[in-house]
Coordinates of C-alpha atoms and ligand atoms in Angstrom, one line a residue:
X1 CA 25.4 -16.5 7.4
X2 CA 27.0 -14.0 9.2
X3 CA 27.4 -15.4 12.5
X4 CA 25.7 -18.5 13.4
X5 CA 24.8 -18.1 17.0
X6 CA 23.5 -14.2 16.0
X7 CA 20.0 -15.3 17.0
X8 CA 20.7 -17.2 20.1
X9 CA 22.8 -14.1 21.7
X10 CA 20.6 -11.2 20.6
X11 CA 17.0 -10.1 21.1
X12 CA 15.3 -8.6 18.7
X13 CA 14.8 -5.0 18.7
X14 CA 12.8 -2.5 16.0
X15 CA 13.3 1.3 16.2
X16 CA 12.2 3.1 19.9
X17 CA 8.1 4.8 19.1
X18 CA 8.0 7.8 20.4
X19 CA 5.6 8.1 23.6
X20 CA 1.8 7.8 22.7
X21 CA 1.2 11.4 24.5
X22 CA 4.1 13.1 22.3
X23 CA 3.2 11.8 19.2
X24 CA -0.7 12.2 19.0
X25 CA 0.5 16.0 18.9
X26 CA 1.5 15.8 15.4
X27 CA 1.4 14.1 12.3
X28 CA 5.0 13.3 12.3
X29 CA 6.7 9.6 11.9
X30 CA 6.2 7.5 14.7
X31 CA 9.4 4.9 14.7
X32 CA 12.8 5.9 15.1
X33 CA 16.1 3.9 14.3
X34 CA 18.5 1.8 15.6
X35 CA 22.3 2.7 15.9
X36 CA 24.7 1.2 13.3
X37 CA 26.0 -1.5 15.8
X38 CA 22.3 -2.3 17.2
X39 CA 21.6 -3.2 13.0
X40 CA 24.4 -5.1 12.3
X41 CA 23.2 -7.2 16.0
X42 CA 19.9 -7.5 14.6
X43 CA 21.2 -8.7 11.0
X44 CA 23.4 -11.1 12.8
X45 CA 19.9 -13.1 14.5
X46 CA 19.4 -14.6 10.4
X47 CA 20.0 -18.0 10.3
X48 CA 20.3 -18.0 6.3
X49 CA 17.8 -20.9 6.7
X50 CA 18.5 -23.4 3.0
X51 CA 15.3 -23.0 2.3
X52 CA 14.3 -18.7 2.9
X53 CA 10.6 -18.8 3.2
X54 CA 10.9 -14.9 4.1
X55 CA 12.4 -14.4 0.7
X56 CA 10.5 -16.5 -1.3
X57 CA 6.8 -17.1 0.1
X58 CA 6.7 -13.6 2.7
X59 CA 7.7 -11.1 0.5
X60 CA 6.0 -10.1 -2.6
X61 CA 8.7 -8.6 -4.3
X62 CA 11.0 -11.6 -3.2
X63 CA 13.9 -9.3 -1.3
X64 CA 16.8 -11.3 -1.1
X65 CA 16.5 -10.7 2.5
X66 CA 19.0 -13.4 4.0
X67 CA 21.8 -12.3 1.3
X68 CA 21.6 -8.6 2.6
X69 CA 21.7 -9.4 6.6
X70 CA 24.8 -11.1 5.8
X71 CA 25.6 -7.8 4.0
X72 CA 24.7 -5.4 7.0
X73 CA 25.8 -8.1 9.7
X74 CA 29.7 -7.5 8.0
X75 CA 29.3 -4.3 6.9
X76 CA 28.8 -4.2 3.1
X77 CA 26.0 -1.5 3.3
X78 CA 26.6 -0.3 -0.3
X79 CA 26.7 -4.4 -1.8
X80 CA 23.5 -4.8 0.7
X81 CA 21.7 -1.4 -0.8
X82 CA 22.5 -3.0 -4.5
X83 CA 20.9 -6.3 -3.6
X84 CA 18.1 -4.9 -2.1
X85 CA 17.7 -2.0 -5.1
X86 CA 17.4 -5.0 -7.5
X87 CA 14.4 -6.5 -6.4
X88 CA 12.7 -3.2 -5.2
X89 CA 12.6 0.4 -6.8
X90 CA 11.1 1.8 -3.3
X91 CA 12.6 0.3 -0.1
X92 CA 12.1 3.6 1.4
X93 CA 8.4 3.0 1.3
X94 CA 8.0 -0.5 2.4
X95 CA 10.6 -0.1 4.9
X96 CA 7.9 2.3 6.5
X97 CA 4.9 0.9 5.7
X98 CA 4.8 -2.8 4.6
X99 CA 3.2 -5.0 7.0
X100 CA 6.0 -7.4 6.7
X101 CA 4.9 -10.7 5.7
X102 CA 8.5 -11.4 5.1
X103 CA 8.9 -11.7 9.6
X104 CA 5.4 -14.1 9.7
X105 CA 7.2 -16.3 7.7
X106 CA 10.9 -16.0 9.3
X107 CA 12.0 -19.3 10.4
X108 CA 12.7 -17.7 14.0
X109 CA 9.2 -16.7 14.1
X110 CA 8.2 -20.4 14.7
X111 CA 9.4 -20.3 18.2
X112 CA 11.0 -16.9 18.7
X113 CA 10.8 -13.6 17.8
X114 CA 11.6 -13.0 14.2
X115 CA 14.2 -11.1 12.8
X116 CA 13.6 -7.3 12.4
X117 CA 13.5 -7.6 8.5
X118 CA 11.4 -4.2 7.7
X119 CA 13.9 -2.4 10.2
X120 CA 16.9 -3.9 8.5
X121 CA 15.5 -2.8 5.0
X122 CA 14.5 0.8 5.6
X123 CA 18.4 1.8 7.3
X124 CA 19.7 -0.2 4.5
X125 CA 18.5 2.5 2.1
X126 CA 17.9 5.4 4.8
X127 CA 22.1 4.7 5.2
X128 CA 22.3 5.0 1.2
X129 CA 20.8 8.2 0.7
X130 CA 22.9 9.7 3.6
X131 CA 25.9 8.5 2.0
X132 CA 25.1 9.7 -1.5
X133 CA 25.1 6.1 -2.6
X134 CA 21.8 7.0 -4.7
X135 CA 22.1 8.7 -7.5
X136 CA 19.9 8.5 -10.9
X137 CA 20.4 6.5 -13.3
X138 CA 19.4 7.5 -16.9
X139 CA 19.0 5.0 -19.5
X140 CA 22.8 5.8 -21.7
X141 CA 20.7 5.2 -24.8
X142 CA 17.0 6.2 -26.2
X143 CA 15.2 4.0 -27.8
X144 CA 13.0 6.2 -29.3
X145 CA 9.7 4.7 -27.8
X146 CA 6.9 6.2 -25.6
X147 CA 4.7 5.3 -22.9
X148 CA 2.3 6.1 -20.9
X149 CA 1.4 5.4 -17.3
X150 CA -1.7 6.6 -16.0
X151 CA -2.0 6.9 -12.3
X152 CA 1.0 7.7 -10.3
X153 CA 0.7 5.6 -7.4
X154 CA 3.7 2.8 -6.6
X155 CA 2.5 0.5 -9.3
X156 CA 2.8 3.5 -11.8
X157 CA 5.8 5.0 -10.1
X158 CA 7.6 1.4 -9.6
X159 CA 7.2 1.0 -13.7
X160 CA 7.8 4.0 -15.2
X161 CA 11.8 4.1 -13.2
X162 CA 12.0 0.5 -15.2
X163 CA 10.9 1.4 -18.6
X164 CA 13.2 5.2 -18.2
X165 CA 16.3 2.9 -17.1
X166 CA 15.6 0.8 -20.6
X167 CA 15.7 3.9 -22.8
X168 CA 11.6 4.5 -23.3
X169 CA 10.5 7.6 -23.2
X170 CA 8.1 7.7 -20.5
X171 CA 4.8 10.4 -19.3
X172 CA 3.3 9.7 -16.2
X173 CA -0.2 11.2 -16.2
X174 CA -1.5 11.8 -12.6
X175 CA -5.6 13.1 -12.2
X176 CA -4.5 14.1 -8.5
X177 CA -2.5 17.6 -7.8
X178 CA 0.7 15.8 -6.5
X179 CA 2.3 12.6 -7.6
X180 CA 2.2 9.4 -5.8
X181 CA -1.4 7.7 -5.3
X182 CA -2.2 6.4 -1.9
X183 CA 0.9 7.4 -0.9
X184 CA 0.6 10.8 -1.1
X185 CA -3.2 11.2 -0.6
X186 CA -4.5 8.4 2.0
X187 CA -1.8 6.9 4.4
X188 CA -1.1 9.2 6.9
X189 CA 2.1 11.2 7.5
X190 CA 2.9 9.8 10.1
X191 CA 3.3 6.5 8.7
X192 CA 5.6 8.1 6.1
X193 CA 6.3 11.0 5.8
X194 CA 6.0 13.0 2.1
X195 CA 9.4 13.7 2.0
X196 CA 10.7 10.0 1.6
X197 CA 8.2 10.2 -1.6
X198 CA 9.9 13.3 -2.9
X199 CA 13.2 12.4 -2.4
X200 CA 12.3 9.6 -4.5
X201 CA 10.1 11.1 -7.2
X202 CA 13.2 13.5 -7.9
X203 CA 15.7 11.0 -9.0
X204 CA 13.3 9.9 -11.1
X205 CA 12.3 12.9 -13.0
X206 CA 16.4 13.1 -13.4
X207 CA 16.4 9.7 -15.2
X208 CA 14.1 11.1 -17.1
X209 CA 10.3 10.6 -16.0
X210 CA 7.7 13.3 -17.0
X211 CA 4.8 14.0 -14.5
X212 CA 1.7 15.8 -15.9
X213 CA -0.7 16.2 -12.6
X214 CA -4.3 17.2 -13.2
X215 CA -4.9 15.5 -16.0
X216 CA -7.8 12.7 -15.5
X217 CA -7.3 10.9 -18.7
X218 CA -10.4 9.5 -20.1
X219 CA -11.9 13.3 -19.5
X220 CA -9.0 16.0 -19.9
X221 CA -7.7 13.7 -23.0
X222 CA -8.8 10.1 -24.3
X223 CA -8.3 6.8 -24.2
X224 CA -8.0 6.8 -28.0
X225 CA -5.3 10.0 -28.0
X226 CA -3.1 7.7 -25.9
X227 CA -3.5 5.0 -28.0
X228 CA -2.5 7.2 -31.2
X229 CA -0.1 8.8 -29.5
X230 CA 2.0 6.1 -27.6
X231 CA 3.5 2.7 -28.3
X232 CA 2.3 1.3 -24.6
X233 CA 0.4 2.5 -22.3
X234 CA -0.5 1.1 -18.7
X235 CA -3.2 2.0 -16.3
X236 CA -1.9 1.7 -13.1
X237 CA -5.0 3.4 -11.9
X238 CA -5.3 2.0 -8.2
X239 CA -8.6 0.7 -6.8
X240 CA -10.5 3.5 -5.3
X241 CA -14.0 2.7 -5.3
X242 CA -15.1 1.7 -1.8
X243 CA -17.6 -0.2 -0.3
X244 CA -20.6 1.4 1.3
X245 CA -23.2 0.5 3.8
X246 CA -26.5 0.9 2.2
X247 CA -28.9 0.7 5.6
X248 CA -31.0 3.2 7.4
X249 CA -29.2 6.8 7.9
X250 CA -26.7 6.0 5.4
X251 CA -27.7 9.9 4.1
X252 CA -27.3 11.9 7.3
X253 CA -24.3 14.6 7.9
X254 CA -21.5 12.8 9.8
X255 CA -21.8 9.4 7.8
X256 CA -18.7 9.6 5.2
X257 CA -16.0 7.4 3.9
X258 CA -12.8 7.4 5.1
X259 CA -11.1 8.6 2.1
X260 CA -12.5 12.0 1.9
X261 CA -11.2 12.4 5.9
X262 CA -7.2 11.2 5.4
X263 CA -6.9 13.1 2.7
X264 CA -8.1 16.3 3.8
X265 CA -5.5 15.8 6.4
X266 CA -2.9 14.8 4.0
X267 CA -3.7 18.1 2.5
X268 CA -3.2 20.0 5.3
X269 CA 0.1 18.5 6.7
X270 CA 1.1 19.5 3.3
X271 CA -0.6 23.6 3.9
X272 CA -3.3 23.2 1.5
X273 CA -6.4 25.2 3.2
X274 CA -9.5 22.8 3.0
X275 CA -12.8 24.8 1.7
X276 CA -14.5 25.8 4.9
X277 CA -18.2 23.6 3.6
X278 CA -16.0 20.7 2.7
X279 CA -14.1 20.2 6.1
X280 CA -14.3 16.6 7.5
X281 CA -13.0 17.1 11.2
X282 CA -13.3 15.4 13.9
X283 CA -12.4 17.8 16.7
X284 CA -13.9 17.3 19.9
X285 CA -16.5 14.9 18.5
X286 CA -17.3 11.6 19.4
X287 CA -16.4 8.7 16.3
X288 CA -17.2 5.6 15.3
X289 CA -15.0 4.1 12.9
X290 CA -16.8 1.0 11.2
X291 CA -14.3 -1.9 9.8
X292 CA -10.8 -2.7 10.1
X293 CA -7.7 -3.0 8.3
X294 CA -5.3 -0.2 7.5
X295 CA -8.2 2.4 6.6
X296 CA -9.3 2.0 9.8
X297 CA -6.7 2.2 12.2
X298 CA -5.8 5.1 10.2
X299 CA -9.0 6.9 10.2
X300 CA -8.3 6.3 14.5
X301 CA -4.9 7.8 14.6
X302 CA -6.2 10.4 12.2
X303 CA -9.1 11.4 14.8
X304 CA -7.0 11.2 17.8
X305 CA -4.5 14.0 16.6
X306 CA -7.5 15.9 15.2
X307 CA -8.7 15.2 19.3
X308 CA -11.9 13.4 18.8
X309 CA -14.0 13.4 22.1
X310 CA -13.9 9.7 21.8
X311 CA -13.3 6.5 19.3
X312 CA -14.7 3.3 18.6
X313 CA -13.5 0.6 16.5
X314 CA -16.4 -1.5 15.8
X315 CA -15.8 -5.3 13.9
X316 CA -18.3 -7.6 12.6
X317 CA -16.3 -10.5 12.5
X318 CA -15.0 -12.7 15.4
X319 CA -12.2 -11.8 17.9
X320 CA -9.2 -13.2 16.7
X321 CA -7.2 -15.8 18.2
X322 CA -4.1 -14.8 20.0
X323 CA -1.9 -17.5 18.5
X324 CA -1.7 -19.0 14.9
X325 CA -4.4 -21.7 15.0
X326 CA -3.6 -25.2 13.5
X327 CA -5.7 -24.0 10.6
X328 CA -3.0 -21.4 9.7
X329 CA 0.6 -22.5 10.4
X330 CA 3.6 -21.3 9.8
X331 CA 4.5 -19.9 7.1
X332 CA 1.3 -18.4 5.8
X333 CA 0.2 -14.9 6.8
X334 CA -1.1 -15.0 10.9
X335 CA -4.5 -13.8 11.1
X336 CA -4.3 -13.6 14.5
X337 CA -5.0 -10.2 16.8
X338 CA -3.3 -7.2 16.4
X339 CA -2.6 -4.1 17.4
X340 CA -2.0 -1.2 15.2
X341 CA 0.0 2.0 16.5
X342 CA -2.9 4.2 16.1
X343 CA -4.8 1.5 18.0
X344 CA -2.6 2.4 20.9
X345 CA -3.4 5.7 20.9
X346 CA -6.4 5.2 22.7
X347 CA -9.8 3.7 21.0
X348 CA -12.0 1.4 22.3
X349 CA -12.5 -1.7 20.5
X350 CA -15.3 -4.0 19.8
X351 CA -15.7 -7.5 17.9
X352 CA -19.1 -8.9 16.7
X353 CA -21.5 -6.2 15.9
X354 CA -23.4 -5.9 13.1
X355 CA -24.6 -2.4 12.0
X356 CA -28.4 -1.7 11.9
X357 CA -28.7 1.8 11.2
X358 CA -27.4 5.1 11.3
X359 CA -29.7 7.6 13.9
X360 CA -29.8 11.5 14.0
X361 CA -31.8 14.2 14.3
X362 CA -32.5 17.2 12.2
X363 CA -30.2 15.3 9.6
X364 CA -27.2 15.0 11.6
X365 CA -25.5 11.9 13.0
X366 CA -26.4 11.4 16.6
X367 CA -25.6 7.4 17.1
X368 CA -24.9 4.2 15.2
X369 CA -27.6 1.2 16.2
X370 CA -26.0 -1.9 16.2
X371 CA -26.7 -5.5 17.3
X372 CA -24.7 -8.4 19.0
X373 CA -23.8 -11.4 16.9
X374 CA -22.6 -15.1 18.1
X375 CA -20.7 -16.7 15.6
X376 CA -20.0 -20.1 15.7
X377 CA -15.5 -21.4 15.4
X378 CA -15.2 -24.3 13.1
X379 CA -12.0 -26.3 13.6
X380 CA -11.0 -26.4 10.2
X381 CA -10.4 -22.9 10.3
X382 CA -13.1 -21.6 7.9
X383 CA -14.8 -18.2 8.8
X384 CA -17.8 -19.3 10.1
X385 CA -21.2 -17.9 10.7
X386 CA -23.1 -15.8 13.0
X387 CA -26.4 -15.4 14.2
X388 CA -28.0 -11.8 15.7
X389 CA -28.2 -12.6 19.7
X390 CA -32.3 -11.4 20.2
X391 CA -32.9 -8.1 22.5
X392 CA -28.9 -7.0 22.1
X393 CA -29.6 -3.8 20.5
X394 CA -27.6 -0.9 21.5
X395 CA -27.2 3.0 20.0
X396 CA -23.5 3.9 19.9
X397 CA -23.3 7.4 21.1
X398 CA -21.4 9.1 17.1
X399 CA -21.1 12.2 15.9
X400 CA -18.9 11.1 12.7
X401 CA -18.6 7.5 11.4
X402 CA -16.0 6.5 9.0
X403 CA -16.6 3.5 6.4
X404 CA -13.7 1.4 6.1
X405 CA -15.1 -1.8 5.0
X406 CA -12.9 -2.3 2.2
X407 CA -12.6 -1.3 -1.4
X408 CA -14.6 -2.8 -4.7
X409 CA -12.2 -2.6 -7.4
X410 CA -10.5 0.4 -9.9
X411 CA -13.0 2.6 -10.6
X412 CA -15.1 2.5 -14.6
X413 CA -14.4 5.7 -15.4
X414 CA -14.5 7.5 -19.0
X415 CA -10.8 5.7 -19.6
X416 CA -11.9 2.2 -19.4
X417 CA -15.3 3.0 -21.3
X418 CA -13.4 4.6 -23.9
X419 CA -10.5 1.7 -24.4
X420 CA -13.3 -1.2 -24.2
X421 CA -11.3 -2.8 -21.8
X422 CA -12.8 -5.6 -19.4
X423 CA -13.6 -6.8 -16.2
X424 CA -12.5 -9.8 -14.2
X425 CA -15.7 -11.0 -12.3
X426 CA -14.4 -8.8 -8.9
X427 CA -14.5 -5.7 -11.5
X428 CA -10.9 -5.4 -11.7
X429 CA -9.7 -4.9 -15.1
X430 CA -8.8 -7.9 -16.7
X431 CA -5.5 -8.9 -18.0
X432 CA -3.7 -12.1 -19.7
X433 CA -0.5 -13.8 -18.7
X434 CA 1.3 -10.9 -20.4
X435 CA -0.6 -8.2 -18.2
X436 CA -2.4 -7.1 -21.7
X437 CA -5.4 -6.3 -21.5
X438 CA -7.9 -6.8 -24.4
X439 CA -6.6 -4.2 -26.5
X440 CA -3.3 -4.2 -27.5
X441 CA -0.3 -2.4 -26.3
X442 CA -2.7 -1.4 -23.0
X443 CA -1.5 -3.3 -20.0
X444 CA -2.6 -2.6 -16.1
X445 CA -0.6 -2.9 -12.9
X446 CA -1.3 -2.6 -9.3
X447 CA -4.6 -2.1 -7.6
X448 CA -6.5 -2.0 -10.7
X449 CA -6.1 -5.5 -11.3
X450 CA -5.0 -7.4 -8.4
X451 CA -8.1 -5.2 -6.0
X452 CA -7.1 -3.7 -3.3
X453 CA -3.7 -4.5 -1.8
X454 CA -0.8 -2.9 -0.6
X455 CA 2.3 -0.8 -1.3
X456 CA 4.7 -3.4 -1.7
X457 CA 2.2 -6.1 -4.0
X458 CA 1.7 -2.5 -6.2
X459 CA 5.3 -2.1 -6.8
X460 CA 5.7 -5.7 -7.8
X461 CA 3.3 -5.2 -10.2
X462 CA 4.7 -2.3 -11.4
X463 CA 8.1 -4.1 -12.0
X464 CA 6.7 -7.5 -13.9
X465 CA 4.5 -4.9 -15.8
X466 CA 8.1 -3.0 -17.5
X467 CA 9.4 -6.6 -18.4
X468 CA 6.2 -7.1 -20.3
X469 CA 6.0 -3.6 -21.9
X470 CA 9.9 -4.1 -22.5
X471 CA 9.0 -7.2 -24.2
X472 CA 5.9 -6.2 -26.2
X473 CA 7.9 -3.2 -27.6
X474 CA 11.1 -5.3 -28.6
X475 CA 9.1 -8.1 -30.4
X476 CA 6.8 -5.0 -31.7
X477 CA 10.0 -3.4 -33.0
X478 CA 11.3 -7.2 -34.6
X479 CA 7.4 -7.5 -36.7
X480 CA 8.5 -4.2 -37.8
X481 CA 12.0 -4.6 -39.4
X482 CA 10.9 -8.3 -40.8
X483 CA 8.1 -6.0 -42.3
X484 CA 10.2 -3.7 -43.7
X485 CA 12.7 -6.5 -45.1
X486 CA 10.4 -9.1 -46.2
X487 CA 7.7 -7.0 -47.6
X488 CA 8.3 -5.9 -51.1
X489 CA 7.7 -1.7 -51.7
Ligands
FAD501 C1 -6.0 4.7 3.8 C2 -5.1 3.6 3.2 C3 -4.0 3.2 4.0 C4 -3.2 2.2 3.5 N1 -2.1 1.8 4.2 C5 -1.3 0.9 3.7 C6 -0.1 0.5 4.5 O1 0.1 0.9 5.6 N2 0.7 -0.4 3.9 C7 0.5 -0.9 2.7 O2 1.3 -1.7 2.2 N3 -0.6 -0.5 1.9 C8 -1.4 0.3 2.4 N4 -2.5 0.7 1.7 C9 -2.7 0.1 0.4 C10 -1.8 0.8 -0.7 O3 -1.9 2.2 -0.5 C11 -2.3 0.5 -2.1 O4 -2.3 -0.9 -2.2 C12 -1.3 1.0 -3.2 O5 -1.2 2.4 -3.0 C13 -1.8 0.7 -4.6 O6 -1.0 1.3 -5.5 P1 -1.4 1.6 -7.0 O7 -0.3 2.2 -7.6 O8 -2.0 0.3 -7.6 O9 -2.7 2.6 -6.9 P2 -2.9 3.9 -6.1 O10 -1.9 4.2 -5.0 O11 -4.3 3.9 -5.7 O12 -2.7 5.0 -7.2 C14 -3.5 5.1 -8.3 C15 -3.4 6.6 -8.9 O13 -4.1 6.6 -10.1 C16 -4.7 7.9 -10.2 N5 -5.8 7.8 -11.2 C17 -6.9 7.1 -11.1 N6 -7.7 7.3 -12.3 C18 -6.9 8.2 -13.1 C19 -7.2 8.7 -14.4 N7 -8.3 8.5 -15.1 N8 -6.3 9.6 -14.9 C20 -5.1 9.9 -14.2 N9 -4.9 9.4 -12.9 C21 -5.8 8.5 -12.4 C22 -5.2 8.2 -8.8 O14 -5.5 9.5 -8.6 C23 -4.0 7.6 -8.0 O15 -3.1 8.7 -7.8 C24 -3.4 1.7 2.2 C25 -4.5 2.1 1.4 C26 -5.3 3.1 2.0 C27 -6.5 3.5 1.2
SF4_502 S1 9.0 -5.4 1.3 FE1 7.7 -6.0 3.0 S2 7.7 -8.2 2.9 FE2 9.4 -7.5 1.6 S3 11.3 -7.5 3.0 FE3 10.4 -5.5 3.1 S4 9.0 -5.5 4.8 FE4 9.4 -7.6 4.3

């Protein structure tokens, strides 16, 4: 513990936003950074609790986040960026756009503010790169082995720098143009900005990675080529398939999903021109965005720098509480209200309507009908139900409505059809205890089996996923020499 009154003496403090009016401009990051000293102030506020439910129960890839404030608090920014390299390939990402779990379950949280963890972790690395502390690392022998990873996206990207640094041979086969999933077609720029990812994506083709973009295995090669042609393979696929909302109007212009309308923008930050009968925009129009989550609040921000006449967040669920009820205490996850930066950028926001039907005229979008709900609070914290509060029908005045009412699961494409592999009942693909799938040697990571998460649960998987390939191909290569010993030629 690197000074024990730290979080009595200091407040906490996260990087400075830049002004609302400044940054709706552009589609560049919002959060800034602290100065060295301000860090090593906020590192200082850990209490390196015996017990660190940050570390162990907040954060999925279990940062040893006490271990490196001491680190920072004294000045060991090289030891900290070790640490925190060995429990996460990417800390450049979730440093930007984790939703910290790790600071709901802080100990300071209880009764204070808690420590600025996410902060502390993105200027650990941030520092490391400026100092050339980051450098690749190729494996120093080849063990003659190859996988493949299809899909790029963290969980694929997280476990093809472990298998390189073991000495496979690794081919990351990407369906998109670019490499890196939702990370490089769906979150905004603003949340992160693509060159963190290709910074990143560079040491790793020096260790040794191979990326082959537009290739949609399952169409452009099979299932069954992979499986001849590779000792492992994983499908690290994501899980794109989103929901819809199958009412009236679903078919006019102006109803789409929100996928379609980040990445377009995505594309253009990066000066791809969009087809001029494709274009998704919302200039000057006015949009409803239906759903929450991190789709929508970034379908919001999206709109506002495209300057949307007006937005609306609509949500069919409850208000939230403002505090942690008794039915969700300390340490699990708050589901309590929140505000997202693009959410302070100007929408309006509304709780407890249900969507009736989607009106136009002449096939275009012209409103979304919607209907109040009461829902009742039980105590014991279960979600409740709602009934439809008669005569509270209203048009929402929408031009453009973006579906973000979550995702279903990976989706069945010619790849899965042609490997036989299953489903778990939510449609994810199914795996054992060894993340195996049915068929030998085929493993899945990430989205595709977990349904849709985030960056930092992705990269996770893609970490435990290596140890298991690692493993299958070392007791692979044992069945192999006792074969050759023990059987007689
Ligand atoms: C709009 C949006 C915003 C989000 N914001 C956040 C956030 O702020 N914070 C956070 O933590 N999480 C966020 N998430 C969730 C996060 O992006 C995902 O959980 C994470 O990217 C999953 O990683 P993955 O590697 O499993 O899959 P993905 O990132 O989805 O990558 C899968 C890749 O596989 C490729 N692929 C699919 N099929 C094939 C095939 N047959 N052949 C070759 N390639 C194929 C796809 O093209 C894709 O590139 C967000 C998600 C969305 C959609
Ligand atoms: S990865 Fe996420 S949960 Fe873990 S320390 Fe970083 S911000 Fe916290």
């Amino acid at each position: 513990m690197g000074k024990p009154t730290g979080f009595l003496e200091t407040v906490r403090k996260t990087g400075a936003k830049r002004l609302v009016a400044d940054r709706i401009k552009d589609f560049n990051a919002i959060e800034g950074d602290l100065s060295v000293a301000e860090l090593e102030g906020q590192a200082s506020r850990c209490m390196d609790c015996g017990i660190p439910t940050c570390h162990f129960y907040g954060c999925p890839v279990k940062n040893r986040i006490p271990d490196w404030n001491d680190m920072v608090y004294r000045g060991h920014w090289k030891a900290a960026l070790k640490l925190l390299h060995s429990t996460n390939n990417f800390p450049e990402f979730t440093g930007r756009v984790c939703p910290a779990p790790c600071e709901s379950a802080c100990t300071l949280s209880i009764n204070q503010n808690a420590v600025s963890i996410k902060q502390i972790e993105k200027q650990i690395v941030e520092r490391g790169w400026e100092e050339g502390y980051i450098k690749p690392q190729p494996a120093a022998t080849k063990t003659g082995r190859r996988i493949a990873i299809v899909g790029s996206g963290p969980a694929g990207l997280a476990a093809a720098q472990q298998l390189v640094r073991k000495g496979h041979e690794v081919i990351v086969f990407e369906k998109d143009d670019r490499i890196g999933g939702m990370l490089r077609y769906g979150i905004p720029d603003y949340k992160i900005e693509r060159w963190v990812l290709d910074r990143r994506l560079k040491q790793l083709k020096e260790e040794g990675v191979i990326f082959e973009t537009s290739v949609n295995v399952g169409i452009d090669i099979s299932g069954k080529y992979l499986l001849r042609t590779f000792d492992a393979v994983v499908v690290s696929i994501g899980a794109q398939v989103p929901r819809d909302l199958v009412i009236p109007g679903r078919e006019l212009n102006g109803v789409n999903f929100a996928i379609p309308f980040l990445v377009q923008q995505n594309r253009r930050v990066a000066g791809d021109v969009i087809p001029e009968d494709e274009v998704i925009t919302a200039t000057g129009k006015h949009v409803v965005v239906i759903g929450g989550g991190d789709t929508g609040s970034d379908c919001i921000g999206t709109s506002i720098r495209q300057g949307a006449a007006s937005v609306t967040h609509i949500y069919y669920q409850d208000v939230p509480p403002k505090r942690r009820p008794l039915c969700n205490p300390w340490p699990e996850r708050p589901a309590i209200f929140k505000t997202s930066t693009s959410q302070e950028e100007g929408c309006e926001r509304f709780w407890k309507l249900q969507t009736r039907e989607f009106v136009g005229e002449g096939g275009w979008l012209t409103g979304v009908k919607v209907v109040e709900l009461d829902w009742t609070r039980p105590e014991d914290g279960s979600r409740g139900t709602f009934t439809e509060i008669p005569n509270s029908e209203k048009i929402l005045r929408a031009d453009l409505v973006f579906l973000s009412i979550g995702f279903q699961h990976c989706e069945h494409s010619p790849l899965l059809v042609d490997l036989k592999l299953e489903y778990n009942k939510k449609g994810s693909i199914q795996i054992d205890e060894n993340m195996m799938t049915k068929v030998p040697g085929i493993f899945a990571a990430g989205d595709a089996e977990l349904g849709a998460t985030l960056v930092v649960d992705a990269i996770f998987r893609g970490r435990q996923v290596a140890e298991k390939v690692d493993q299958y191909l070392i007791s692979e290569k044992t069945a192999r020499v006792e074969y050759s010993i023990f059987t007689p030629r």
